[in-house]
PDB file of C-alpha atoms in Angstrom:
ATOM      1  CA  ASP L   1       0.000   0.000   0.000  1.00 61.00           C
ATOM      2  CA  GLY L   2       1.170   3.555  -0.693  1.00 69.00           C
ATOM      3  CA  GLY L   3       1.871   5.699   2.295  1.00 94.00           C
ATOM      4  CA  ILE L   4       4.257   7.524   4.569  1.00 96.00           C
ATOM      5  CA  THR L   5       6.350   5.577   7.077  1.00 97.00           C
ATOM      6  CA  GLN L   6       7.926   7.224  10.080  1.00 97.00           C
ATOM      7  CA  SER L   7      10.361   5.398  12.315  1.00 96.00           C
ATOM      8  CA  PRO L   8      10.920   4.789  15.091  1.00 96.00           C
ATOM      9  CA  LYS L   9       7.552   5.297  16.782  1.00 95.00           C
ATOM     10  CA  TYR L  10       9.278   6.185  20.078  1.00 95.00           C
ATOM     11  CA  LEU L  11      12.757   7.631  20.497  1.00 94.00           C
ATOM     12  CA  PHE L  12      14.784   8.660  23.519  1.00 91.00           C
ATOM     13  CA  ARG L  13      17.630  11.138  23.476  1.00 88.00           C
ATOM     14  CA  LYS L  14      20.419  11.616  25.959  1.00 88.00           C
ATOM     15  CA  GLU L  15      21.860  15.026  26.754  1.00 83.00           C
ATOM     16  CA  GLY L  16      24.254  16.244  24.065  1.00 86.00           C
ATOM     17  CA  GLN L  17      23.209  13.592  21.586  1.00 91.00           C
ATOM     18  CA  ASN L  18      21.990  14.031  18.024  1.00 94.00           C
ATOM     19  CA  VAL L  19      19.141  11.765  16.908  1.00 95.00           C
ATOM     20  CA  THR L  20      17.675  11.190  13.465  1.00 96.00           C
ATOM     21  CA  LEU L  21      14.018  10.569  12.684  1.00 97.00           C
ATOM     22  CA  SER L  22      13.237   8.699   9.508  1.00 98.00           C
ATOM     23  CA  CYS L  23      10.470   9.540   7.017  1.00 98.00           C
ATOM     24  CA  GLU L  24       9.934   7.527   3.834  1.00 98.00           C
ATOM     25  CA  GLN L  25       7.105   7.813   1.289  1.00 97.00           C
ATOM     26  CA  ASN L  26       6.200   5.649  -1.695  1.00 96.00           C
ATOM     27  CA  LEU L  27       3.532   8.008  -3.036  1.00 94.00           C
ATOM     28  CA  ASN L  28       5.881   9.556  -5.613  1.00 94.00           C
ATOM     29  CA  HIS L  29       5.249  12.941  -3.979  1.00 94.00           C
ATOM     30  CA  ASP L  30       7.570  15.824  -4.748  1.00 92.00           C
ATOM     31  CA  ALA L  31       7.149  17.763  -1.518  1.00 93.00           C
ATOM     32  CA  MET L  32       7.836  16.634   2.039  1.00 96.00           C
ATOM     33  CA  TYR L  33       7.415  18.394   5.372  1.00 96.00           C
ATOM     34  CA  TRP L  34       8.359  18.102   9.027  1.00 97.00           C
ATOM     35  CA  TYR L  35       6.098  19.454  11.757  1.00 96.00           C
ATOM     36  CA  ARG L  36       6.426  19.515  15.515  1.00 97.00           C
ATOM     37  CA  GLN L  37       3.390  19.120  17.789  1.00 95.00           C
ATOM     38  CA  ASP L  38       3.375  19.993  21.479  1.00 93.00           C
ATOM     39  CA  PRO L  39       0.452  19.214  23.824  1.00 84.00           C
ATOM     40  CA  GLY L  40      -2.457  21.567  23.236  1.00 76.00           C
ATOM     41  CA  GLN L  41      -0.694  23.158  20.287  1.00 79.00           C
ATOM     42  CA  GLY L  42      -1.225  23.040  16.596  1.00 85.00           C
ATOM     43  CA  LEU L  43       1.445  21.931  14.182  1.00 92.00           C
ATOM     44  CA  ARG L  44       4.525  24.088  13.741  1.00 93.00           C
ATOM     45  CA  LEU L  45       6.626  23.778  10.606  1.00 94.00           C
ATOM     46  CA  ILE L  46      10.291  22.824  11.056  1.00 97.00           C
ATOM     47  CA  TYR L  47      11.526  22.284   7.480  1.00 97.00           C
ATOM     48  CA  TYR L  48      10.075  21.488   4.094  1.00 95.00           C
ATOM     49  CA  SER L  49      11.380  20.351   0.736  1.00 95.00           C
ATOM     50  CA  GLN L  50       9.642  20.893  -2.586  1.00 91.00           C
ATOM     51  CA  ILE L  51      12.167  18.988  -4.651  1.00 92.00           C
ATOM     52  CA  VAL L  52      15.152  16.682  -4.257  1.00 95.00           C
ATOM     53  CA  ASN L  53      18.355  18.378  -3.064  1.00 95.00           C
ATOM     54  CA  ASP L  54      16.483  21.493  -1.942  1.00 94.00           C
ATOM     55  CA  PHE L  55      14.807  22.432   1.327  1.00 96.00           C
ATOM     56  CA  GLN L  56      13.631  25.536   3.205  1.00 95.00           C
ATOM     57  CA  LYS L  57      13.481  26.474   6.873  1.00 95.00           C
ATOM     58  CA  GLY L  58      10.114  26.671   8.538  1.00 94.00           C
ATOM     59  CA  ASP L  59       9.084  28.667  11.587  1.00 91.00           C
ATOM     60  CA  ILE L  60      11.121  26.702  14.165  1.00 95.00           C
ATOM     61  CA  ALA L  61      14.179  25.359  12.289  1.00 97.00           C
ATOM     62  CA  GLU L  62      16.770  26.210  14.956  1.00 96.00           C
ATOM     63  CA  GLY L  63      18.321  23.077  16.441  1.00 96.00           C
ATOM     64  CA  TYR L  64      17.178  20.850  13.557  1.00 97.00           C
ATOM     65  CA  SER L  65      18.690  19.771  10.247  1.00 98.00           C
ATOM     66  CA  VAL L  66      17.384  17.850   7.227  1.00 98.00           C
ATOM     67  CA  SER L  67      18.550  16.363   3.945  1.00 98.00           C
ATOM     68  CA  ARG L  68      16.718  15.405   0.767  1.00 98.00           C
ATOM     69  CA  GLU L  69      19.043  13.213  -1.262  1.00 97.00           C
ATOM     70  CA  LYS L  70      16.247  10.992  -2.558  1.00 97.00           C
ATOM     71  CA  LYS L  71      12.669  11.780  -3.505  1.00 97.00           C
ATOM     72  CA  GLU L  72      11.361   9.090  -1.145  1.00 97.00           C
ATOM     73  CA  SER L  73      13.253  10.114   1.964  1.00 98.00           C
ATOM     74  CA  PHE L  74      13.386  13.233   4.177  1.00 98.00           C
ATOM     75  CA  PRO L  75      15.204  12.478   7.458  1.00 98.00           C
ATOM     76  CA  LEU L  76      15.154  14.970  10.313  1.00 98.00           C
ATOM     77  CA  THR L  77      18.072  15.294  12.736  1.00 97.00           C
ATOM     78  CA  VAL L  78      17.397  16.774  16.150  1.00 96.00           C
ATOM     79  CA  THR L  79      20.725  18.198  17.243  1.00 94.00           C
ATOM     80  CA  SER L  80      22.052  18.862  20.732  1.00 90.00           C
ATOM     81  CA  ALA L  81      21.428  22.558  20.042  1.00 88.00           C
ATOM     82  CA  GLN L  82      17.684  21.916  20.347  1.00 89.00           C
ATOM     83  CA  LYS L  83      17.220  22.456  24.069  1.00 87.00           C
ATOM     84  CA  ASN L  84      13.600  21.370  24.313  1.00 91.00           C
ATOM     85  CA  PRO L  85      13.214  18.468  21.879  1.00 93.00           C
ATOM     86  CA  THR L  86      10.467  16.545  23.703  1.00 94.00           C
ATOM     87  CA  ALA L  87       7.519  16.549  21.297  1.00 96.00           C
ATOM     88  CA  PHE L  88       5.553  14.568  18.728  1.00 96.00           C
ATOM     89  CA  TYR L  89       7.111  14.860  15.261  1.00 97.00           C
ATOM     90  CA  LEU L  90       4.991  14.493  12.149  1.00 97.00           C
ATOM     91  CA  CYS L  91       6.165  14.038   8.587  1.00 97.00           C
ATOM     92  CA  ALA L  92       3.925  14.792   5.607  1.00 96.00           C
ATOM     93  CA  SER L  93       4.126  14.761   1.832  1.00 95.00           C
ATOM     94  CA  SER L  94       2.137  16.185  -1.056  1.00 92.00           C
ATOM     95  CA  GLY L  95       2.010  15.734  -4.795  1.00 87.00           C
ATOM     96  CA  GLN L  96       1.837  18.224  -7.654  1.00 77.00           C
ATOM     97  CA  GLY L  97      -0.422  21.253  -7.645  1.00 71.00           C
ATOM     98  CA  ASP L  98      -3.225  21.359  -5.120  1.00 70.00           C
ATOM     99  CA  GLN L  99      -3.044  17.816  -3.827  1.00 79.00           C
ATOM    100  CA  PRO L 100      -3.539  17.701  -0.044  1.00 87.00           C
ATOM    101  CA  GLN L 101      -0.833  16.749   2.411  1.00 91.00           C
ATOM    102  CA  HIS L 102      -0.805  13.222   3.785  1.00 93.00           C
ATOM    103  CA  PHE L 103       0.766  12.399   7.119  1.00 95.00           C
ATOM    104  CA  GLY L 104       2.761   9.600   8.701  1.00 96.00           C
ATOM    105  CA  ASP L 105       1.922   8.174  12.127  1.00 95.00           C
ATOM    106  CA  GLY L 106       4.496  10.282  13.959  1.00 96.00           C
ATOM    107  CA  THR L 107       7.542   9.792  16.181  1.00 97.00           C
ATOM    108  CA  ARG L 108       7.424  10.659  19.860  1.00 96.00           C
ATOM    109  CA  LEU L 109      10.783  11.951  21.093  1.00 95.00           C
ATOM    110  CA  SER L 110      11.599  12.095  24.797  1.00 93.00           C
ATOM    111  CA  ILE L 111      14.652  13.076  26.832  1.00 86.00           C
ATOM    112  CA  LEU L 112      16.366  10.541  29.101  1.00 82.00           C
TER     113      LEU L 112
ATOM    114  CA  GLY E   1      -3.284  38.353  12.563  1.00 44.00           C
ATOM    115  CA  GLU E   2      -1.592  35.375  10.977  1.00 60.00           C
ATOM    116  CA  ASP E   3      -3.332  32.629  12.950  1.00 80.00           C
ATOM    117  CA  VAL E   4      -6.004  30.131  12.056  1.00 90.00           C
ATOM    118  CA  GLU E   5      -8.417  30.159  14.994  1.00 93.00           C
ATOM    119  CA  GLN E   6     -10.476  27.312  16.408  1.00 94.00           C
ATOM    120  CA  SER E   7     -12.260  26.785  19.691  1.00 90.00           C
ATOM    121  CA  LEU E   8     -10.339  24.262  21.766  1.00 91.00           C
ATOM    122  CA  PHE E   9     -13.088  21.993  23.066  1.00 95.00           C
ATOM    123  CA  LEU E  10     -16.501  20.676  22.009  1.00 97.00           C
ATOM    124  CA  SER E  11     -18.655  18.128  23.793  1.00 97.00           C
ATOM    125  CA  VAL E  12     -21.722  16.499  22.207  1.00 97.00           C
ATOM    126  CA  ARG E  13     -24.023  13.571  22.915  1.00 97.00           C
ATOM    127  CA  GLU E  14     -23.883  10.477  20.754  1.00 97.00           C
ATOM    128  CA  GLY E  15     -26.349  10.772  17.877  1.00 97.00           C
ATOM    129  CA  ASP E  16     -26.368  14.586  17.877  1.00 97.00           C
ATOM    130  CA  SER E  17     -24.679  16.747  15.242  1.00 97.00           C
ATOM    131  CA  SER E  18     -21.298  18.323  15.937  1.00 98.00           C
ATOM    132  CA  VAL E  19     -20.269  21.642  14.427  1.00 98.00           C
ATOM    133  CA  ILE E  20     -16.607  22.622  14.592  1.00 98.00           C
ATOM    134  CA  ASN E  21     -15.782  26.175  13.581  1.00 97.00           C
ATOM    135  CA  CYS E  22     -12.660  27.803  12.202  1.00 96.00           C
ATOM    136  CA  THR E  23     -11.690  31.292  11.107  1.00 95.00           C
ATOM    137  CA  TYR E  24      -8.780  31.805   8.764  1.00 90.00           C
ATOM    138  CA  THR E  25      -6.857  34.877   7.824  1.00 83.00           C
ATOM    139  CA  ASP E  26      -5.824  34.964   4.195  1.00 77.00           C
ATOM    140  CA  SER E  27      -8.535  35.895   1.714  1.00 71.00           C
ATOM    141  CA  SER E  28      -6.373  34.490  -1.065  1.00 74.00           C
ATOM    142  CA  SER E  29      -6.300  31.013   0.489  1.00 72.00           C
ATOM    143  CA  THR E  30      -6.950  28.454  -2.197  1.00 79.00           C
ATOM    144  CA  TYR E  31      -7.848  25.275  -0.322  1.00 87.00           C
ATOM    145  CA  LEU E  32      -9.108  24.746   3.207  1.00 91.00           C
ATOM    146  CA  TYR E  33      -8.741  21.400   4.923  1.00 93.00           C
ATOM    147  CA  TRP E  34     -10.091  19.414   7.838  1.00 97.00           C
ATOM    148  CA  TYR E  35      -7.878  16.781   9.441  1.00 97.00           C
ATOM    149  CA  LYS E  36      -8.680  14.350  12.279  1.00 97.00           C
ATOM    150  CA  GLN E  37      -6.119  13.171  14.849  1.00 96.00           C
ATOM    151  CA  GLU E  38      -6.770  10.247  17.166  1.00 95.00           C
ATOM    152  CA  PRO E  39      -4.582   9.774  20.281  1.00 90.00           C
ATOM    153  CA  GLY E  40      -0.961   8.977  19.468  1.00 88.00           C
ATOM    154  CA  ALA E  41      -1.569   8.985  15.726  1.00 91.00           C
ATOM    155  CA  GLY E  42      -0.827  11.160  12.752  1.00 93.00           C
ATOM    156  CA  LEU E  43      -3.312  13.400  10.987  1.00 95.00           C
ATOM    157  CA  GLN E  44      -5.942  11.850   8.764  1.00 96.00           C
ATOM    158  CA  LEU E  45      -7.326  13.968   5.927  1.00 95.00           C
ATOM    159  CA  LEU E  46     -11.105  14.143   6.285  1.00 96.00           C
ATOM    160  CA  THR E  47     -12.144  16.531   3.562  1.00 95.00           C
ATOM    161  CA  TYR E  48     -11.166  19.755   1.843  1.00 92.00           C
ATOM    162  CA  ILE E  49     -12.867  22.522  -0.056  1.00 92.00           C
ATOM    163  CA  PHE E  50     -11.711  24.846  -2.784  1.00 89.00           C
ATOM    164  CA  SER E  51     -12.164  28.517  -1.993  1.00 85.00           C
ATOM    165  CA  ASN E  52     -14.663  29.125  -4.803  1.00 86.00           C
ATOM    166  CA  MET E  53     -17.125  26.649  -3.264  1.00 89.00           C
ATOM    167  CA  ASP E  54     -19.694  27.340  -0.544  1.00 92.00           C
ATOM    168  CA  MET E  55     -20.401  23.818   0.571  1.00 95.00           C
ATOM    169  CA  LYS E  56     -19.150  20.279   0.231  1.00 94.00           C
ATOM    170  CA  GLN E  57     -20.877  17.159   1.534  1.00 95.00           C
ATOM    171  CA  ASP E  58     -19.301  13.760   1.977  1.00 93.00           C
ATOM    172  CA  GLN E  59     -21.461  11.167   3.765  1.00 95.00           C
ATOM    173  CA  ARG E  60     -21.812  12.386   7.394  1.00 97.00           C
ATOM    174  CA  LEU E  61     -19.513  15.367   6.849  1.00 97.00           C
ATOM    175  CA  THR E  62     -20.625  18.779   5.606  1.00 97.00           C
ATOM    176  CA  VAL E  63     -18.178  21.633   5.101  1.00 97.00           C
ATOM    177  CA  LEU E  64     -19.512  25.198   4.862  1.00 97.00           C
ATOM    178  CA  LEU E  65     -17.350  28.082   3.692  1.00 95.00           C
ATOM    179  CA  ASN E  66     -18.210  31.748   4.178  1.00 93.00           C
ATOM    180  CA  LYS E  67     -15.489  33.495   2.243  1.00 90.00           C
ATOM    181  CA  LYS E  68     -16.692  36.991   3.133  1.00 90.00           C
ATOM    182  CA  ASP E  69     -16.274  36.284   6.862  1.00 91.00           C
ATOM    183  CA  LYS E  70     -13.312  33.887   6.351  1.00 90.00           C
ATOM    184  CA  HIS E  71     -15.257  31.265   8.307  1.00 94.00           C
ATOM    185  CA  LEU E  72     -15.127  27.524   7.781  1.00 95.00           C
ATOM    186  CA  SER E  73     -17.176  24.907   9.583  1.00 97.00           C
ATOM    187  CA  LEU E  74     -17.280  21.126   9.731  1.00 98.00           C
ATOM    188  CA  ARG E  75     -20.570  19.463  10.607  1.00 98.00           C
ATOM    189  CA  ILE E  76     -20.586  15.809  11.612  1.00 98.00           C
ATOM    190  CA  ALA E  77     -24.059  14.283  11.477  1.00 98.00           C
ATOM    191  CA  ASP E  78     -25.093  11.477  13.868  1.00 98.00           C
ATOM    192  CA  THR E  79     -21.889  11.817  15.901  1.00 98.00           C
ATOM    193  CA  GLN E  80     -20.494   8.516  17.185  1.00 97.00           C
ATOM    194  CA  THR E  81     -18.029   7.728  19.975  1.00 96.00           C
ATOM    195  CA  GLY E  82     -15.473   6.880  17.286  1.00 95.00           C
ATOM    196  CA  ASP E  83     -15.586  10.520  16.216  1.00 97.00           C
ATOM    197  CA  SER E  84     -13.897  11.552  19.464  1.00 97.00           C
ATOM    198  CA  ALA E  85     -10.598  13.086  18.371  1.00 97.00           C
ATOM    199  CA  ILE E  86      -8.860  16.393  17.714  1.00 96.00           C
ATOM    200  CA  TYR E  87      -9.945  18.163  14.529  1.00 97.00           C
ATOM    201  CA  PHE E  88      -7.589  20.563  12.777  1.00 96.00           C
ATOM    202  CA  CYS E  89      -8.508  23.242  10.301  1.00 95.00           C
ATOM    203  CA  ALA E  90      -5.743  24.225   7.836  1.00 92.00           C
ATOM    204  CA  GLU E  91      -5.363  26.657   4.974  1.00 89.00           C
ATOM    205  CA  SER E  92      -3.204  26.658   1.869  1.00 84.00           C
ATOM    206  CA  ARG E  93      -2.101  30.186   1.095  1.00 72.00           C
ATOM    207  CA  THR E  94      -0.616  29.772  -2.355  1.00 67.00           C
ATOM    208  CA  LEU E  95      -1.803  28.865  -5.804  1.00 58.00           C
ATOM    209  CA  SER E  96       1.270  26.887  -6.713  1.00 59.00           C
ATOM    210  CA  GLY E  97       0.725  24.015  -4.321  1.00 61.00           C
ATOM    211  CA  ASN E  98       3.374  21.969  -2.557  1.00 70.00           C
ATOM    212  CA  THR E  99       3.747  24.578   0.154  1.00 77.00           C
ATOM    213  CA  PRO E 100       3.233  24.196   3.887  1.00 84.00           C
ATOM    214  CA  LEU E 101      -0.238  24.485   5.315  1.00 88.00           C
ATOM    215  CA  VAL E 102      -1.121  26.802   8.195  1.00 89.00           C
ATOM    216  CA  PHE E 103      -2.905  24.907  10.960  1.00 91.00           C
ATOM    217  CA  GLY E 104      -5.185  25.925  13.791  1.00 93.00           C
ATOM    218  CA  LYS E 105      -4.510  24.592  17.279  1.00 93.00           C
ATOM    219  CA  GLY E 106      -7.213  21.954  16.938  1.00 95.00           C
ATOM    220  CA  THR E 107     -10.634  21.339  18.499  1.00 96.00           C
ATOM    221  CA  ARG E 108     -10.927  18.383  20.857  1.00 96.00           C
ATOM    222  CA  LEU E 109     -14.292  16.710  20.263  1.00 98.00           C
ATOM    223  CA  SER E 110     -15.642  14.563  23.105  1.00 97.00           C
ATOM    224  CA  VAL E 111     -18.650  12.377  22.399  1.00 97.00           C
ATOM    225  CA  ILE E 112     -20.746  11.371  25.405  1.00 95.00           C
ATOM    226  CA  ALA E 113     -22.520   8.027  25.125  1.00 89.00           C
TER     227      ALA E 113
END
């Protein structure tokens, strides 16, 4: 089945450690997105990519990095510079034109 | 302002209709979306409406758009306990597509049996 796969479902980070969240899609979508969700909050955009080898910062990019080497994959690294990384991270993708965004099931990141 | 606004909570009895409201900010928004999020899960696309439409119906869901007032609503007929979730309104602010959506903070719908 076509869809978006995020892994792992749960992730724990130690102080000073970088961690990488995986997002893979087999929908042949051009654009991919990373959002952060905190309790009682809406979704805030971290980074997005409209095409391979290109990406743009969102509203809260500090402390995060991304790469887009393949169309199917858009991994997000939470660096040690992100001082409050505990949150639910959602990856999405969308196709050409006005196609809606579709979401993965999320990764919950916690601090040890 | 820049925000998409939604009320945070709604409680209804099973079998009644639910109406979730949203106000958006950009009169040039092209598409407006409703997503549903169940606990611990991602967002599920429920329905969306193009800005030149007034209404869209899809089974138990009815979306109404008042472009003059920048007001969007989602009506769920015959609400069931399985409809309990958080509902997000989102707007697309460009014509070109493939750009991030702007989301409201979500409305938590509780259905009382």
